[in-house]
Coordinates of C-alpha atoms in Angstrom, one line a residue:
M1 CA -48.3 76.7 199.1
L2 CA -47.5 76.3 196.1
V3 CA -49.9 76.9 200.3
G4 CA -51.1 78.0 203.2
A5 CA -53.0 82.1 199.7
A6 CA -53.7 79.8 198.2
V7 CA -51.3 77.9 196.7
V8 CA -49.9 74.4 196.6
G9 CA -46.9 74.7 195.3
V10 CA -45.6 73.0 199.0
A11 CA -54.4 77.1 202.3
V12 CA -66.9 82.1 196.0
S13 CA -66.4 85.2 198.3
L14 CA -63.9 85.4 201.1
V15 CA -63.4 81.6 201.6
L16 CA -62.3 81.2 198.0
T17 CA -60.1 84.2 197.8
L18 CA -57.1 82.6 196.1
V19 CA -53.6 83.9 195.7
V20 CA -52.8 85.3 192.3
G21 CA -50.2 83.3 190.4
E22 CA -49.1 80.2 192.3
G23 CA -52.2 78.2 191.8
D24 CA -51.9 75.3 194.2
G25 CA -55.1 75.8 196.2
H26 CA -53.4 77.7 199.0
K27 CA -54.9 81.0 200.0
P28 CA -54.3 83.9 202.0
A29 CA -55.9 85.0 207.1
A30 CA -58.4 86.9 209.2
A31 CA -58.0 88.0 212.8
A32 CA -58.4 85.2 215.2
A33 CA -59.9 85.5 218.7
S34 CA -57.0 84.5 220.8
V35 CA -53.4 85.7 220.9
T36 CA -50.8 83.0 221.6
P37 CA -47.4 84.4 222.4
K38 CA -45.1 81.4 222.0
R39 CA -45.0 78.2 220.0
S40 CA -44.4 75.0 221.8
A41 CA -43.4 71.6 220.4
P42 CA -46.4 70.0 218.6
S43 CA -48.3 67.0 219.8
T44 CA -48.7 65.3 216.8
R45 CA -45.9 79.9 190.6
T46 CA -45.7 81.1 187.7
S47 CA -45.4 83.9 185.1
D48 CA -46.7 86.6 187.4
Q49 CA -44.1 85.8 190.0
T50 CA -41.8 88.6 190.7
S51 CA -38.2 87.9 191.8
E52 CA -36.8 90.3 194.3
P53 CA -33.3 90.7 195.9
P54 CA -33.0 89.4 199.4
T55 CA -33.7 92.8 200.9
E56 CA -34.1 93.0 204.7
S57 CA -33.7 95.5 207.5
A58 CA -31.0 95.4 210.0
S59 CA -31.8 93.2 213.0
P60 CA -32.4 95.3 216.2
S61 CA -31.1 92.5 218.3
A62 CA -28.3 90.0 218.5
A63 CA -30.6 87.1 218.1
T64 CA -29.0 84.2 216.3
P65 CA -31.0 81.5 214.6
P66 CA -29.8 77.9 214.4
A67 CA -26.6 77.1 212.5
G68 CA -27.2 77.2 208.8
Y69 CA -30.1 79.6 209.0
R70 CA -30.3 83.4 208.5
L71 CA -32.6 85.7 210.3
R72 CA -34.6 87.7 207.8
H73 CA -36.5 90.9 208.4
D74 CA -38.7 90.7 205.3
T75 CA -39.8 93.8 203.4
E76 CA -43.4 92.6 203.9
G77 CA -42.9 93.4 207.6
F78 CA -42.4 89.9 209.2
R79 CA -39.4 88.3 210.7
I80 CA -38.4 84.7 209.9
A81 CA -35.4 82.3 209.9
V82 CA -34.6 80.6 206.6
P83 CA -31.7 78.6 205.4
E84 CA -28.7 80.5 204.2
G85 CA -28.4 81.1 200.5
W86 CA -32.1 80.8 199.7
T87 CA -33.6 83.4 197.3
R88 CA -36.8 85.3 197.7
S89 CA -39.7 86.1 195.4
T90 CA -43.3 87.3 195.8
V91 CA -46.7 87.1 194.1
A92 CA -49.6 89.4 194.8
S93 CA -52.3 88.3 197.3
S94 CA -55.9 89.4 197.6
Y95 CA -55.6 89.3 201.4
G96 CA -52.9 90.6 203.7
F97 CA -49.3 91.0 202.6
A98 CA -47.9 89.5 199.4
V99 CA -47.2 85.8 199.3
V100 CA -43.5 85.4 200.0
S101 CA -41.5 82.3 198.9
Y102 CA -37.9 81.4 199.8
R103 CA -36.3 78.8 197.6
S104 CA -33.1 76.7 197.9
P105 CA -30.5 77.3 195.1
D106 CA -31.4 74.0 193.5
R107 CA -35.1 74.8 193.7
E108 CA -35.8 71.5 195.4
H109 CA -37.1 73.2 198.6
R110 CA -39.4 76.1 199.2
L111 CA -40.8 77.9 202.2
Q112 CA -43.9 79.9 201.5
V113 CA -45.3 82.6 203.9
Y114 CA -48.7 84.3 203.7
Q115 CA -51.7 85.6 205.7
V116 CA -54.8 83.4 205.7
A117 CA -58.3 84.6 204.9
E118 CA -60.2 82.4 207.4
A119 CA -60.7 83.2 211.1
T120 CA -58.9 80.2 212.5
P121 CA -56.3 77.6 211.4
A122 CA -58.9 74.8 211.6
A123 CA -61.4 76.7 209.4
S124 CA -58.7 77.4 206.8
F125 CA -57.8 73.7 206.5
E126 CA -61.5 72.7 206.5
L127 CA -62.0 74.9 203.4
Y128 CA -58.7 73.8 201.8
L129 CA -59.7 70.1 202.1
S130 CA -63.2 70.7 200.9
D131 CA -64.4 70.1 197.3
Q132 CA -64.5 73.9 196.9
T133 CA -60.7 74.3 196.7
P134 CA -58.7 73.0 193.8
K135 CA -55.8 70.7 194.8
P136 CA -52.5 70.0 193.0
R137 CA -52.4 66.9 190.7
G138 CA -51.8 63.8 192.7
F139 CA -52.9 65.3 196.0
K140 CA -52.8 62.8 198.8
E141 CA -53.5 63.8 202.4
L142 CA -51.1 62.1 204.9
A143 CA -52.1 63.7 208.2
L144 CA -53.9 66.7 209.6
T145 CA -52.8 67.5 213.2
T146 CA -54.1 69.9 215.7
L147 CA -51.3 71.7 217.5
D148 CA -53.3 73.6 220.1
D149 CA -51.8 73.4 223.6
G150 CA -53.2 76.3 225.5
R151 CA -50.4 78.7 224.4
F152 CA -50.0 77.9 220.7
T153 CA -53.0 77.7 218.4
G154 CA -52.5 76.0 215.0
S155 CA -52.9 73.0 212.7
R156 CA -50.6 71.2 210.4
L157 CA -51.4 69.4 207.2
E158 CA -49.0 67.0 205.6
Y159 CA -49.6 65.8 202.0
L160 CA -48.1 64.6 198.8
A161 CA -48.5 66.0 195.3
D162 CA -47.3 65.0 191.8
T163 CA -46.7 68.6 190.8
I164 CA -46.3 72.0 192.4
S165 CA -47.2 75.0 190.2
G166 CA -44.1 76.9 189.1
E167 CA -41.7 74.3 190.5
P168 CA -39.5 71.8 188.7
D169 CA -40.5 68.2 188.1
L170 CA -38.9 66.3 191.0
G171 CA -41.3 63.4 191.1
T172 CA -43.6 63.4 194.1
W173 CA -43.5 66.5 196.3
H174 CA -43.8 66.3 200.1
V175 CA -45.6 69.3 201.7
V176 CA -45.9 70.3 205.3
D177 CA -48.3 73.2 205.8
E178 CA -48.8 74.9 209.1
R179 CA -51.4 77.6 209.8
F180 CA -51.3 79.3 213.2
V181 CA -52.3 82.3 215.2
G182 CA -49.5 84.8 215.4
Q183 CA -48.6 87.0 218.3
D184 CA -50.8 89.8 216.8
G185 CA -53.9 87.5 216.9
K186 CA -54.0 87.1 213.2
V187 CA -53.7 83.8 211.3
Y188 CA -50.7 83.0 209.1
A189 CA -49.4 80.1 207.1
I190 CA -46.0 78.8 206.5
A191 CA -45.6 75.8 204.1
S192 CA -42.5 73.8 203.4
Y193 CA -42.0 71.9 200.1
G194 CA -39.5 69.3 199.1
P195 CA -39.0 66.0 197.3
E196 CA -40.7 63.0 198.8
A197 CA -37.6 61.0 198.0
G198 CA -35.8 62.8 200.8
G199 CA -38.1 61.3 203.4
G200 CA -39.7 64.5 204.7
D201 CA -37.3 65.3 207.5
D202 CA -35.9 68.4 205.8
E203 CA -39.3 69.9 205.1
L204 CA -40.4 69.5 208.8
A205 CA -37.1 71.0 210.1
Y206 CA -37.3 74.0 207.7
L207 CA -41.0 74.5 208.7
T208 CA -40.6 74.3 212.5
T209 CA -37.5 76.7 212.5
A210 CA -39.4 79.2 210.3
V211 CA -42.5 79.1 212.6
D212 CA -40.4 79.3 215.8
W213 CA -38.7 82.5 214.6
F214 CA -41.8 84.0 212.9
C215 CA -42.8 87.5 214.1
P216 CA -45.8 89.2 212.4
P217 CA -45.6 92.7 210.9
D218 CA -45.8 95.6 213.3
T219 CA -45.4 93.3 216.3
I220 CA -42.7 93.3 219.0
C221 CA -41.6 89.7 219.6
D222 CA -38.9 88.2 221.8
A223 CA -35.4 88.5 220.3
V224 CA -34.9 84.8 220.8
P225 CA -38.1 82.6 220.6
S226 CA -38.9 80.1 223.3
T227 CA -39.9 76.6 222.1
D228 CA -40.4 75.1 225.5

C-alpha cells in the first residue's frame, strides 16, 4: 500500500516512481488500452502524511452500499464505498491524484487508493515483485491472481508482511492488493491491510466492496454497480 504508489503499508524513471511518504513499495497508473465497464466476481506512512476531515460531496443518486459501508465521493474525484466510521488521510503522489488511505478507528485495517504508473495491472505487479522495488520487512507472496474475464481487467496480489510503514505493530500483516482498469481506461489500485491473525476474510471483503463501488474521477458510472 502501505500499496498498489507505491507503498506497502497493506504497487529508475517511470517504473520506479514511488509514492512520497508511505514507503512500502507501492507506487502510483498510466492509461490502459481497454475500458472495462463493470467488475465481475474474480476467478481466482509516515511523518509527511496529512490527515484530512472526511470531506465528500453530496451523492447525486440514491445509491446505497452494503450495510455497514458508506458511499464516499472523495475530494480527489473518485467514488468508493468504505466502512462507516473510518478516517481519511492522504500523502502526495508523483503520479495521478494523491494516495488516499481510509483507516478503521483502531488502525488495524486500512484501504489505500491510488493511480498506478504502469500501463497494465500485470505490468504493475511484475515491477512490484521484481528486485527493483523494495518490499516491506518479512514480505511473503501468497498468491498472484489474474482476474481478467473479458469485461474486467485486473490482477490481485495477496501477501504477508511483518511491518507496514506508518502503521502499528500488530504482528504479521495480511495485504490484498488489486490493480485494475477503471471505467475511464486508466489503471488504479486499491489495497486492503489487516492483521493476519484475523484470517484475511475482512481484508478481502473490504477490498471487493471498495472495487465494486469505485468510480474514477471525471467519469459517469452506474449509480449502483453490477457485480454479475
